[in-house]
XYZ file of C-alpha atoms in Angstrom:
376
model
C 37.924 12.016 50.613
C 39.969 14.624 48.816
C 38.103 16.796 46.337
C 39.918 18.553 43.533
C 39.179 20.502 40.392
C 41.047 21.123 37.188
C 40.195 23.890 34.757
C 42.008 24.381 31.482
C 41.225 26.817 28.700
C 41.313 25.500 25.158
C 42.268 27.691 22.221
C 43.385 27.203 18.612
C 47.014 26.451 17.941
C 49.096 27.093 14.855
C 52.551 28.033 13.715
C 54.679 25.028 14.696
C 55.052 21.677 13.077
C 57.710 19.005 13.035
C 59.509 18.770 9.714
C 57.920 15.355 9.275
C 54.940 13.694 10.946
C 55.761 14.099 14.631
C 58.742 14.864 16.889
C 58.817 11.236 17.929
C 59.816 10.449 14.332
C 62.159 13.376 13.792
C 64.270 15.557 16.041
C 64.138 18.726 13.923
C 61.495 21.456 13.784
C 60.187 23.711 11.050
C 58.485 26.901 12.195
C 55.608 28.294 10.163
C 52.840 30.843 10.479
C 52.701 34.467 11.599
C 54.648 33.919 14.826
C 57.708 32.188 13.409
C 60.055 34.829 14.834
C 58.385 34.988 18.228
C 60.033 34.307 21.568
C 58.185 31.012 21.860
C 59.684 29.526 18.718
C 63.200 30.820 19.244
C 63.056 29.433 22.757
C 61.711 26.025 21.816
C 64.482 25.485 19.263
C 67.059 26.071 21.998
C 65.168 23.906 24.479
C 64.887 21.057 21.989
C 68.665 21.115 21.529
C 69.176 21.063 25.287
C 67.081 17.896 25.616
C 69.791 15.878 23.908
C 72.678 17.031 26.092
C 74.290 14.447 28.414
C 72.444 14.036 31.700
C 73.975 15.643 34.747
C 73.063 16.792 38.243
C 71.319 13.529 39.043
C 71.017 13.717 42.787
C 71.808 16.496 45.198
C 70.794 17.670 48.594
C 70.349 21.396 48.872
C 72.672 23.045 51.363
C 73.262 26.568 52.524
C 76.307 26.585 50.276
C 74.091 26.551 47.183
C 70.776 28.052 48.220
C 70.232 29.859 51.485
C 67.417 28.388 53.525
C 67.299 31.077 56.166
C 63.715 32.162 55.826
C 63.214 35.516 54.164
C 60.297 36.195 56.485
C 62.638 36.280 59.480
C 61.618 32.929 60.999
C 62.830 29.340 60.764
C 59.332 28.051 60.025
C 58.881 26.727 56.461
C 56.509 28.783 54.360
C 55.178 27.057 51.243
C 53.874 28.718 48.097
C 51.783 26.443 45.852
C 51.561 27.010 42.100
C 48.773 25.193 40.267
C 45.886 26.135 42.530
C 43.162 24.918 40.131
C 44.907 21.657 39.297
C 44.411 18.227 40.790
C 47.740 17.796 42.564
C 47.818 21.481 43.452
C 44.478 21.071 45.200
C 45.666 17.970 47.035
C 48.760 19.822 48.215
C 46.632 22.618 49.637
C 44.487 20.131 51.561
C 47.566 18.305 52.813
C 49.322 21.454 54.008
C 46.141 22.553 55.750
C 45.869 19.172 57.500
C 49.498 19.462 58.600
C 48.798 22.982 59.901
C 51.702 24.178 57.790
C 52.071 27.787 56.798
C 51.293 28.083 53.089
C 49.932 30.388 50.428
C 48.501 29.839 46.961
C 50.071 31.689 44.061
C 47.952 33.808 41.753
C 50.494 34.199 38.956
C 50.413 32.359 35.677
C 53.773 30.776 34.967
C 54.148 32.603 31.652
C 54.099 35.929 33.525
C 57.537 36.367 35.082
C 56.667 39.716 36.652
C 53.603 38.199 38.334
C 55.715 35.322 39.690
C 58.150 37.806 41.198
C 55.253 39.763 42.700
C 53.868 36.608 44.354
C 57.255 35.701 45.811
C 57.723 39.195 47.203
C 54.183 39.225 48.591
C 54.199 35.825 50.319
C 57.924 35.456 51.088
C 58.003 31.643 50.884
C 60.926 29.442 51.830
C 59.726 26.577 49.619
C 57.871 26.620 46.299
C 55.707 23.668 45.221
C 54.859 23.668 41.524
C 52.077 21.426 40.263
C 51.179 23.829 37.458
C 51.135 22.875 33.796
C 48.852 21.252 31.249
C 48.038 17.584 30.778
C 45.036 18.112 28.515
C 41.332 17.437 28.708
C 40.058 14.796 28.677
C 43.572 13.366 28.302
C 47.021 14.026 26.842
C 45.677 13.760 23.289
C 44.612 17.405 23.756
C 48.271 18.414 23.677
C 48.656 17.029 20.148
C 46.426 19.811 18.816
C 47.400 22.504 21.339
C 51.170 22.454 21.039
C 51.886 26.129 21.650
C 49.798 26.163 24.826
C 51.612 23.011 25.949
C 55.026 24.577 25.311
C 54.056 27.800 27.030
C 52.885 26.097 30.232
C 55.028 22.968 30.462
C 58.338 24.361 29.245
C 58.604 28.142 29.230
C 56.388 28.667 32.276
C 58.114 26.005 34.339
C 61.558 27.398 33.508
C 60.360 30.895 34.375
C 59.457 29.755 37.878
C 62.621 27.710 38.412
C 64.799 30.590 37.267
C 63.108 33.180 39.477
C 63.331 30.822 42.471
C 67.021 30.184 41.803
C 67.750 33.903 41.716
C 66.116 34.258 45.123
C 67.655 31.195 46.758
C 64.341 29.342 47.048
C 63.887 25.594 46.985
C 61.424 24.488 44.313
C 59.693 21.119 44.095
C 58.390 20.371 40.615
C 55.765 17.650 40.150
C 56.771 16.288 36.768
C 56.126 12.949 35.109
C 57.697 9.546 34.705
C 55.813 9.040 31.434
C 59.001 9.779 29.505
C 60.187 6.173 29.386
C 58.994 3.053 27.632
C 59.900 -0.612 27.793
C 62.470 -1.552 25.145
C 65.224 -4.091 24.464
C 67.390 -2.700 27.260
C 64.476 -2.464 29.711
C 62.161 -5.372 28.850
C 58.721 -5.715 30.371
C 58.649 -8.060 33.396
C 62.458 -7.995 33.654
C 62.454 -6.174 36.995
C 64.937 -3.666 35.562
C 63.707 -0.127 36.168
C 64.697 3.199 34.671
C 66.891 5.179 37.058
C 67.016 8.913 37.669
C 70.202 9.017 35.589
C 68.665 7.356 32.527
C 67.889 9.470 29.496
C 64.203 9.548 28.454
C 63.425 7.201 25.570
C 59.744 8.018 25.016
C 58.433 11.050 23.149
C 55.416 9.335 21.623
C 53.050 12.018 22.891
C 53.671 15.748 22.668
C 52.929 16.002 26.376
C 55.749 13.569 27.194
C 58.032 15.295 24.702
C 57.732 18.647 26.486
C 58.039 17.043 29.919
C 61.247 15.233 28.977
C 62.632 18.477 27.616
C 61.915 20.518 30.724
C 63.261 17.815 33.049
C 66.559 17.915 31.186
C 66.777 21.685 31.551
C 65.772 21.726 35.219
C 68.767 19.535 36.047
C 70.919 22.632 35.623
C 69.211 24.396 38.544
C 70.743 23.484 41.940
C 67.571 24.515 43.803
C 65.078 22.228 42.026
C 63.700 18.816 42.968
C 61.907 17.127 40.054
C 59.480 14.368 41.020
C 58.548 11.837 38.355
C 54.864 11.090 38.983
C 53.280 8.121 37.172
C 49.653 7.123 36.701
C 48.612 8.872 39.940
C 45.998 7.203 42.116
C 43.652 8.477 44.856
C 40.795 6.768 46.758
C 38.014 8.579 44.838
C 37.165 6.097 42.088
C 34.955 8.526 40.192
C 37.463 11.367 39.934
C 38.411 11.610 36.220
C 42.163 12.123 36.753
C 42.487 9.053 38.965
C 44.185 6.231 37.030
C 41.829 3.653 38.546
C 38.838 5.695 37.383
C 40.233 5.756 33.861
C 40.529 1.988 33.562
C 37.332 1.163 35.468
C 35.143 3.116 33.070
C 36.411 1.308 29.964
C 35.036 -1.996 28.708
C 38.477 -2.928 27.364
C 41.931 -2.166 28.763
C 45.480 -3.155 27.932
C 47.307 -5.288 30.478
C 50.865 -4.081 31.065
C 52.704 -3.744 34.410
C 53.592 -0.152 35.278
C 55.075 1.930 38.046
C 52.413 4.070 39.709
C 52.084 6.820 42.301
C 49.673 6.318 45.202
C 49.201 9.961 46.129
C 47.841 9.551 49.704
C 51.104 7.861 50.648
C 53.578 9.770 48.498
C 52.388 13.391 48.583
C 53.199 13.821 52.304
C 56.678 12.523 51.532
C 57.112 15.237 48.907
C 56.539 17.889 51.579
C 59.199 16.244 53.722
C 61.568 16.110 50.737
C 61.206 19.859 50.330
C 61.948 20.399 54.014
C 65.047 18.207 53.722
C 66.249 20.266 50.779
C 66.453 17.350 48.354
C 67.233 18.303 44.770
C 67.865 16.662 41.418
C 65.488 14.056 39.997
C 63.453 11.547 42.013
C 61.395 8.638 40.693
C 58.215 9.417 42.632
C 56.460 6.049 42.577
C 55.803 3.125 44.859
C 58.273 0.241 44.503
C 57.463 -2.379 41.904
C 54.914 -2.499 39.110
C 51.305 -3.579 38.839
C 49.210 -4.375 35.769
C 45.800 -3.115 34.735
C 44.277 -6.542 35.341
C 45.784 -6.799 38.820
C 44.227 -3.461 39.783
C 40.829 -4.448 38.410
C 41.052 -7.773 40.241
C 41.594 -5.830 43.476
C 38.572 -3.682 42.672
C 36.539 -6.821 42.086
C 37.807 -8.402 45.306
C 37.289 -5.413 47.595
C 34.399 -3.522 46.009
C 32.323 -5.173 43.290
C 32.403 -8.972 42.801
C 30.253 -8.598 39.662
C 32.664 -6.257 37.889
C 33.790 -7.450 34.447
C 36.166 -6.207 31.770
C 38.056 -7.393 28.700
C 41.569 -6.843 27.394
C 42.827 -5.624 24.071
C 46.298 -5.201 22.598
C 48.443 -2.078 22.363
C 47.852 -2.193 18.601
C 44.094 -2.215 19.126
C 44.384 0.585 21.686
C 46.283 2.701 19.154
C 43.177 2.798 16.968
C 41.145 4.653 19.608
C 43.742 7.164 20.870
C 45.666 9.925 19.119
C 49.082 9.633 20.777
C 50.853 6.503 22.060
C 51.064 5.971 25.819
C 54.098 5.282 27.985
C 54.509 1.993 29.867
C 57.480 1.492 32.162
C 59.029 0.438 35.453
C 60.944 3.101 37.392
C 63.758 2.253 39.786
C 62.904 3.375 43.335
C 66.245 2.943 45.108
C 66.645 6.664 45.756
C 63.214 7.308 47.247
C 63.414 4.113 49.317
C 66.741 5.322 50.655
C 65.006 8.452 51.925
C 61.782 6.710 52.994
C 62.380 3.008 53.732
C 58.805 2.733 55.030
C 57.390 3.326 51.520
C 55.050 0.452 50.639
C 55.254 -1.634 47.446
C 52.586 -0.659 44.952
C 50.159 -3.522 45.639
C 50.323 -3.096 49.419
C 49.927 0.661 49.103
C 46.859 0.300 46.883
C 45.230 -2.058 49.357
C 45.948 0.166 52.367
C 45.195 3.600 50.903
C 42.606 2.835 48.222
C 40.828 -0.510 48.340
C 40.421 -1.078 52.083
C 38.853 2.400 52.502
C 36.648 1.711 49.459
C 35.518 -1.571 50.998
C 34.163 0.393 53.962
C 31.851 2.249 51.546
C 31.255 -0.624 49.149
C 27.636 0.138 48.269
C 28.250 3.833 47.646
C 31.347 3.176 45.540
C 29.620 0.463 43.498
C 26.658 2.701 42.779
C 28.837 5.659 41.773
C 31.050 3.560 39.499
C 28.097 1.844 37.819
C 26.479 5.212 37.149
C 29.754 6.466 35.720
C 29.894 3.436 33.402
C 26.248 3.886 32.429
C 25.123 0.578 33.927
């Protein structure tokens, strides 16, 4: 079972506030505090404007006409450089590349440090860059609501730093972003089967985390060397790992019950490596086909692992009383990824194959670990 770690430093934040309550209610910013003329604030004003530009560069395949893929190390063998070495997905990528016996290195640079990024690229001479770096917050995205400058620095400025340096050197970059930038609405009703496409403009900025992610996705579209993968509610077999979506809902007594697109990482992460090798660029909805609800997942857990497991539901309005920022719920269209990988399983089938059937083989251990986690 894959083991991963995620370490994030927390520090005070000040100096930026929306002109009213929150950017989800207003699209303008007022800068305050001692750093109001700093690079961060001048940059974020420009980036915010860019978010509202018309969407372009939806889907491309990288060719030698745009970015040269002749390896700078003098061979034709792909060489991967992973950013985000202490993060969850970054750790999974390292394990996966090791299992594949691929040639890879782990970057030391922080994304805010452009000179350090350049030094890593010159040192390791990669042909492909995989970026899973950024902040999501601990214990959850509510952290970003009170650490806005850190969130901007990592999720926007840092990400653009890396993309820009890679573009200047003709390197393909895969960016593990998020699909939590959409929300069901009148045009995309829940249970309608109509999913948000790669070309659709984000309609959810309810959390500051999602706000910065939508902004950087819009800007990355301008880079012909970048593939942006929209990850959603990622899932792994380890049902006690805190970042695992199943872990999150298993440990609560009450959950909402809304169908969502989700990413089963054991199936999809290997495909992301292949996407990089194929030189795919643009935006990709990086989820299994279809949607599955919280209750359906917990029913599978009950069926395969613990027949005595119980839970209750509550409404989105009730949930709002116990969280700081609203959460995204959506269905993403998977036509593009299915065109590349027709073998990709629908979400329910993928969960059974990669998560619940393996868990059933260790039923007693999993039950014990989950019950301890829930304090029962």
